[in-house]
mmCIF file of C-alpha atoms in Angstrom:
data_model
loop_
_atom_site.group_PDB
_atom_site.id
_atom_site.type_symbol
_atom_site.label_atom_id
_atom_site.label_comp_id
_atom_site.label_asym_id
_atom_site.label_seq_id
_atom_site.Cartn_x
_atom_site.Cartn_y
_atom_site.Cartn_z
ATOM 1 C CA UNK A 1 9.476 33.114 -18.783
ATOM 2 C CA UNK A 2 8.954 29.535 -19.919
ATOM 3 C CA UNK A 3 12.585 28.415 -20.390
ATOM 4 C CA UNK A 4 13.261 30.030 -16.479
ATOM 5 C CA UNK A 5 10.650 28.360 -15.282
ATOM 6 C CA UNK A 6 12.155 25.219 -17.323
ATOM 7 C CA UNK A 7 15.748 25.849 -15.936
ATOM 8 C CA UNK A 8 14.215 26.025 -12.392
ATOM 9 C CA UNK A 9 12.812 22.841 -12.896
ATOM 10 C CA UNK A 10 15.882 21.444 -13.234
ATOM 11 C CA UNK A 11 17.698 23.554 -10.608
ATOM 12 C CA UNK A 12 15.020 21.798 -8.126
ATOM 13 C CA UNK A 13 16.001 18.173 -8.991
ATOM 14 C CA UNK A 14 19.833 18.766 -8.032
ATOM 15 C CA UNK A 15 18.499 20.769 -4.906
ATOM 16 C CA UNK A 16 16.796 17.593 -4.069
ATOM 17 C CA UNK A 17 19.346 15.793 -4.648
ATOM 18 C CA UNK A 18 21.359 17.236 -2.113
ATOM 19 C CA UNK A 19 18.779 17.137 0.582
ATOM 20 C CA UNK A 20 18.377 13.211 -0.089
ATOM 21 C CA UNK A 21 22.306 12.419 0.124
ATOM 22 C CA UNK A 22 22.274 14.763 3.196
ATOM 23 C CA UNK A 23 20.383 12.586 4.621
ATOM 24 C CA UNK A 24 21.550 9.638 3.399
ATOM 25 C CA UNK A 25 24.418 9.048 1.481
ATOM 26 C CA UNK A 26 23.104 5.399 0.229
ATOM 27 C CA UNK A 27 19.886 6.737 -0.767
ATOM 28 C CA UNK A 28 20.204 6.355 -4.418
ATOM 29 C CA UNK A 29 22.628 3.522 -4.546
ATOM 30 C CA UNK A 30 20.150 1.806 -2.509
ATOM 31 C CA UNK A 31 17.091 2.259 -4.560
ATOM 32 C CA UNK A 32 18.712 1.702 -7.798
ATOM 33 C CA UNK A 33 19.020 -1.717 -6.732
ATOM 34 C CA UNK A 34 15.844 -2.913 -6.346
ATOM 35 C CA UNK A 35 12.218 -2.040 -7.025
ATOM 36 C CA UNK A 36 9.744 -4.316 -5.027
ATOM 37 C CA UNK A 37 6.907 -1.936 -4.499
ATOM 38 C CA UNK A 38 3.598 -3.644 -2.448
ATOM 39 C CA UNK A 39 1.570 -1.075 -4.890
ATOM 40 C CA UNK A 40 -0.202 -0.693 -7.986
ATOM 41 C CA UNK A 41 -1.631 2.402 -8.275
ATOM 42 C CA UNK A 42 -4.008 3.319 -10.906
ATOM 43 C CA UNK A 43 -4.897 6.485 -10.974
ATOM 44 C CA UNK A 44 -5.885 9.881 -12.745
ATOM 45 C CA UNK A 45 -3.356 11.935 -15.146
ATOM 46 C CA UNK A 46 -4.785 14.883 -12.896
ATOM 47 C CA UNK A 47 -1.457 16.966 -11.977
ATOM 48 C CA UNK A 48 -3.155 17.906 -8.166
ATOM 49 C CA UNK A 49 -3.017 14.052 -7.138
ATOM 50 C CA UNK A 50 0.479 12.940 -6.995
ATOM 51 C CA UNK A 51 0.332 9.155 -5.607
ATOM 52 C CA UNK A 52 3.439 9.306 -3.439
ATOM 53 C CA UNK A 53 2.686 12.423 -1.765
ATOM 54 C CA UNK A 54 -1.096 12.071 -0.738
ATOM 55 C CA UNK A 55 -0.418 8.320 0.434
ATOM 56 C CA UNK A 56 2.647 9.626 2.476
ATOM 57 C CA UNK A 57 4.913 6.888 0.506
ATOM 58 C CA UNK A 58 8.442 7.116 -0.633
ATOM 59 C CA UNK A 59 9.621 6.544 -3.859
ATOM 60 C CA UNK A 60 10.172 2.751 -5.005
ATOM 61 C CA UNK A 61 6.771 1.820 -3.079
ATOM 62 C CA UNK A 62 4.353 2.329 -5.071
ATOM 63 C CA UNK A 63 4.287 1.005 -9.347
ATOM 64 C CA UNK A 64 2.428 3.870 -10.741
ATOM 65 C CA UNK A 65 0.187 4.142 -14.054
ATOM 66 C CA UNK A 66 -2.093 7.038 -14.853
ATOM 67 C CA UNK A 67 -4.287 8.178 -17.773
ATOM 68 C CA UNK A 68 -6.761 10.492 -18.099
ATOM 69 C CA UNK A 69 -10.519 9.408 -15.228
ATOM 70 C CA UNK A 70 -8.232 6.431 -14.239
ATOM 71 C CA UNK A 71 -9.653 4.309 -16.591
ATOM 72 C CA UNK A 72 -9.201 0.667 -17.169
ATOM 73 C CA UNK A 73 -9.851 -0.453 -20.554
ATOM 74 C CA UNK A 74 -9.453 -3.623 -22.303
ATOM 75 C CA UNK A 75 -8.181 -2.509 -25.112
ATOM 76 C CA UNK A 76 -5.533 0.085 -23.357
ATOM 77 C CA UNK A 77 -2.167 -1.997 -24.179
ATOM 78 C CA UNK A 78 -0.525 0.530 -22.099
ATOM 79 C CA UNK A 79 -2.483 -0.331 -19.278
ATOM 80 C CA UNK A 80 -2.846 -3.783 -19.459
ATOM 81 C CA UNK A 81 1.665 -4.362 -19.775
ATOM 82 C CA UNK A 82 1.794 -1.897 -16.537
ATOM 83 C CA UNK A 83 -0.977 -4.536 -14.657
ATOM 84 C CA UNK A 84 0.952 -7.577 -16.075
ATOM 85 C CA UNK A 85 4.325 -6.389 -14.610
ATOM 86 C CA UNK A 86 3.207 -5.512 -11.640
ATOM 87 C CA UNK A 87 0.866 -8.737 -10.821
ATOM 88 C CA UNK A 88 3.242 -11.531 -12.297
ATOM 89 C CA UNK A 89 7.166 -10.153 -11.736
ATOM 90 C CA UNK A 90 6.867 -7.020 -9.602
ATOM 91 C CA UNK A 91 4.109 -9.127 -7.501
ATOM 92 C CA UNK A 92 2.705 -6.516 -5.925
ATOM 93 C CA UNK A 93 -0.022 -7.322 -3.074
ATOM 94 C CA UNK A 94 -2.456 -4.442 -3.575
ATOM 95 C CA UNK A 95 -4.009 -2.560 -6.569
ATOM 96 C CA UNK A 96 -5.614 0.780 -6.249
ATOM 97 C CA UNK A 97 -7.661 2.798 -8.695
ATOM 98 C CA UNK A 98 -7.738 5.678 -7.119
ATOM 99 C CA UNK A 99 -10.023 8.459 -8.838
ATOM 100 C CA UNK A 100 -10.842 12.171 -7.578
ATOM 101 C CA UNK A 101 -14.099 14.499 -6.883
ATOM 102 C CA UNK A 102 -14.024 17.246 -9.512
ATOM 103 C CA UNK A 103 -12.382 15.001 -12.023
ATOM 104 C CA UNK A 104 -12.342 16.961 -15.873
ATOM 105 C CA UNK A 105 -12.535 13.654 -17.299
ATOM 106 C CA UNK A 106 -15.539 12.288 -15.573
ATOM 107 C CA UNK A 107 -17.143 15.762 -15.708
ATOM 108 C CA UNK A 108 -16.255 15.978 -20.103
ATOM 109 C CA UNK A 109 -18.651 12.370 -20.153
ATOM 110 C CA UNK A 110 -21.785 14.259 -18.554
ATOM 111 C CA UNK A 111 -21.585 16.685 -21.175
ATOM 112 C CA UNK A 112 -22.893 16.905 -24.958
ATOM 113 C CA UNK A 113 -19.922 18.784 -26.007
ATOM 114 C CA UNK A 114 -17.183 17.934 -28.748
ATOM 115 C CA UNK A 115 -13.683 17.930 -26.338
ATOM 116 C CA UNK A 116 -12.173 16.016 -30.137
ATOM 117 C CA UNK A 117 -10.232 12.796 -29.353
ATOM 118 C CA UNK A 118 -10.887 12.613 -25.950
ATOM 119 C CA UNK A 119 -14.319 11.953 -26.365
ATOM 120 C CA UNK A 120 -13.533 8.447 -27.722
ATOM 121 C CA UNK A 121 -11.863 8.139 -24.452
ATOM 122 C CA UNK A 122 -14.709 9.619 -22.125
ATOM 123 C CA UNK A 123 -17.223 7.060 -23.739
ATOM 124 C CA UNK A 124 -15.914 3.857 -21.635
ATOM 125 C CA UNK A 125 -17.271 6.860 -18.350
ATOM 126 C CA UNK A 126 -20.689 7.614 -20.134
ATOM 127 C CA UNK A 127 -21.142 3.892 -20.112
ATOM 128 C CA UNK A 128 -21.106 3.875 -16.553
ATOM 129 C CA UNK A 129 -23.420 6.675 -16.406
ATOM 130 C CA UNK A 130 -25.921 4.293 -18.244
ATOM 131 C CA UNK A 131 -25.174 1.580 -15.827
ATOM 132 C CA UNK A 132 -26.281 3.945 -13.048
ATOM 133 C CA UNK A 133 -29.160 6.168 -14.768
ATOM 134 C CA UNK A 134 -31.592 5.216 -12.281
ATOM 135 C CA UNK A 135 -30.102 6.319 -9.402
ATOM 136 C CA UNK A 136 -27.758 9.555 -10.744
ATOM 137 C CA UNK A 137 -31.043 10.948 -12.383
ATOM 138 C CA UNK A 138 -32.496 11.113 -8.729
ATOM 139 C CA UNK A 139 -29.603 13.341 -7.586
ATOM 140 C CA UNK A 140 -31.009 16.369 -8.541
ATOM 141 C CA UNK A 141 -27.580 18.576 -7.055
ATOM 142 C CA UNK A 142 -25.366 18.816 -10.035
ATOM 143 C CA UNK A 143 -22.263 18.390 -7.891
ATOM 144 C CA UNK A 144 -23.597 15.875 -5.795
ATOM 145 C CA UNK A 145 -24.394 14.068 -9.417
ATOM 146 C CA UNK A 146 -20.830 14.684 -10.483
ATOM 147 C CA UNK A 147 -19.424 13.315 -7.064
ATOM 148 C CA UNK A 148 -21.273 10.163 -7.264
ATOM 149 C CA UNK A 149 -20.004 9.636 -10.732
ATOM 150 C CA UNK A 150 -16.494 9.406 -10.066
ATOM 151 C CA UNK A 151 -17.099 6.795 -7.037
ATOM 152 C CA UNK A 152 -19.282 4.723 -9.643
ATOM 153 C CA UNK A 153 -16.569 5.378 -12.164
ATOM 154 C CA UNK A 154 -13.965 4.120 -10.158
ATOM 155 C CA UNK A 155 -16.077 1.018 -8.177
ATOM 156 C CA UNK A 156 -16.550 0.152 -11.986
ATOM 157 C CA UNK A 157 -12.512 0.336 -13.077
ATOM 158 C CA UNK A 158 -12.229 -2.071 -10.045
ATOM 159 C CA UNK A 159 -14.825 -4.460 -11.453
ATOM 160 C CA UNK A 160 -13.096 -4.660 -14.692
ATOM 161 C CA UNK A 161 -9.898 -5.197 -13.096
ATOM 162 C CA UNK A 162 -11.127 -8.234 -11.405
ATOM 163 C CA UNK A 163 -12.190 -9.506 -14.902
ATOM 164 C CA UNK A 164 -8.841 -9.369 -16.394
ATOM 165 C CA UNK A 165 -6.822 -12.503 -17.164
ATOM 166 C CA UNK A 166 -4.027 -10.907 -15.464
ATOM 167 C CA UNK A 167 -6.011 -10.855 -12.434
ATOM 168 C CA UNK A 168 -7.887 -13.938 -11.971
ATOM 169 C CA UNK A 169 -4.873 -16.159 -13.309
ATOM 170 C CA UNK A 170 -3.311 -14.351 -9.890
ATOM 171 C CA UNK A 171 -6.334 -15.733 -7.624
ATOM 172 C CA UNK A 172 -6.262 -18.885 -9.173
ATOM 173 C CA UNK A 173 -2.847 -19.244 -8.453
ATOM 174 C CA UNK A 174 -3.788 -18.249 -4.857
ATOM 175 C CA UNK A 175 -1.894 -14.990 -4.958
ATOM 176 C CA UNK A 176 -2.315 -12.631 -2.513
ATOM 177 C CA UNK A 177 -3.730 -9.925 -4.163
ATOM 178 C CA UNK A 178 -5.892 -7.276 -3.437
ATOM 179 C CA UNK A 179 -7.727 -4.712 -5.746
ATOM 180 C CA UNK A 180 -9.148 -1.604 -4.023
ATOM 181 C CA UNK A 181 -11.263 1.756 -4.911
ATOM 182 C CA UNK A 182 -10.607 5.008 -3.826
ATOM 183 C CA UNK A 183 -11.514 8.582 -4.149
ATOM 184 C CA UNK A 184 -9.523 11.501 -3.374
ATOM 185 C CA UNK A 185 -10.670 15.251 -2.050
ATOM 186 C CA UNK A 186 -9.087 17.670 -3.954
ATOM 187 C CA UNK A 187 -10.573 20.566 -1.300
ATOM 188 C CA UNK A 188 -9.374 18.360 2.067
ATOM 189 C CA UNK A 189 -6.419 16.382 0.973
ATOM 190 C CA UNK A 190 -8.517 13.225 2.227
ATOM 191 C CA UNK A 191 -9.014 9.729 0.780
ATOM 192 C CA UNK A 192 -12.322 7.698 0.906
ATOM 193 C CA UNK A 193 -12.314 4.179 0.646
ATOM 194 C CA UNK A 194 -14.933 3.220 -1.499
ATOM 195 C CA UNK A 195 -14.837 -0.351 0.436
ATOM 196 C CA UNK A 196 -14.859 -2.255 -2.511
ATOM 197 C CA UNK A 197 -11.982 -4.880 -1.958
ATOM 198 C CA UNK A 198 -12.020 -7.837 -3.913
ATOM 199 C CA UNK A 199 -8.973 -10.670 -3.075
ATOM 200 C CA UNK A 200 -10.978 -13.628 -5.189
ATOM 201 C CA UNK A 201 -12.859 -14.647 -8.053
ATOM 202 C CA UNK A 202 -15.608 -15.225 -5.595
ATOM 203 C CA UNK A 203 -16.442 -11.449 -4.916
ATOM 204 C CA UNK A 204 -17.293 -11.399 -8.586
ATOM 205 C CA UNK A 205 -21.190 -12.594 -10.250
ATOM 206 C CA UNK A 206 -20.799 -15.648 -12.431
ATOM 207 C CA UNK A 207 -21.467 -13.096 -15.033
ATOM 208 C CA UNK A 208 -18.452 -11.093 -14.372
ATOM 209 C CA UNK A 209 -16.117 -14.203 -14.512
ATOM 210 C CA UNK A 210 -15.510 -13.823 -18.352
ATOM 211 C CA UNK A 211 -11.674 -12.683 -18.833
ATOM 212 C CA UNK A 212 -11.892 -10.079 -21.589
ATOM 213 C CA UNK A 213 -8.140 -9.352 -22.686
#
């Protein structure tokens, strides 16, 4: 069973193929040439929220980097070389951390359970729980706790964007560059926009300003 559903895997790609060149026969040749996507998408290792798909996007539009509660953390190399490529040579216009209701990740950090390594991982998310105590221990709906979570976690990834070097040598180079929040349905297929856009060092508190990486 595992090495036909392996093979199949396979068997898809050239299937796919074929559709694409039926289509058009410069597909490929085109897109190996260049890759100037407008898009940075940060988002969640989650296997039900593939970027291209949900956004309607073809492939070589949007730069994509994903990791378990789309997380961005200061001392995530991996992270921080995808954000650099895409800001100062890919140039993209627009980065979106885009996180999801009923996210494992952000659901692991509201629990007092041993999950191993990724509870190092899950600590950067309780943090933001202790940011928001106040007002998610006045939710007294479990999944309405849990929902507002996520959109805290990911308003928060956005804020610590904006404090990257990477970022606000961008805006003080007057870039045009965008960072954006978003949360994805996994039960309608629908994105909300958080509305937390930030284009300038200005939508930040003088406290935020410190570059951390």
């Amino acid at each position: 069973m595992p090495n036909t559903y392996y093979n199949k895997l396979l068997s898809n790609n050239k299937d796919w193929v074929e559709k694409k060149l039926g289509e058009d026969k410069e597909y490929f040749t085109r897109l190996a040439k260049l890759q100037k996507p407008p898009v940075l998408w940060i988002g969640c290792a989650d296997s039900r929220v593939p970027a291209n798909e949900i956004t309607g996007t073809s492939p070589g539009e949007v730069f994509v980097h994903r990791n378990i509660a789309n997380m961005v953390v200061h001392t995530d190399m991996n992270m921080l070389s995808v954000l650099d490529y895409a800001v100062n040579h890919l140039r993209v216009k627009h980065v979106i951390v885009c996180g999801h209701y009923g996210c494992g990740g952000v659901q692991a950090a509201m629990q007092n359970k041993s999950l191993g390594l990724i509870n190092k991982w899950v600590r950067n998310i309780k943090e933001v729980y202790k940011s928001n105590k106040t007002e998610l221990d006045k939710i007294n709906d479990e999944q309405k706790r849990f929902d507002r979570l996520v959109e805290l976690n990911v308003k928060q990834q956005v804020y610590d964007l904006a404090k990257t070097s990477i970022v606000q040598q961008a805006w003080v180079n007057n870039w045009d560059l965008q960072l954006h929040g978003w949360v994805y349905g996994l039960d309608n297929g629908l994105i909300k926009d958080l509305k937390v856009t930030m284009d300038s060092a200005e939508h930040l508190d003088q406290m935020f300003r410190l570059e951390f990486d």
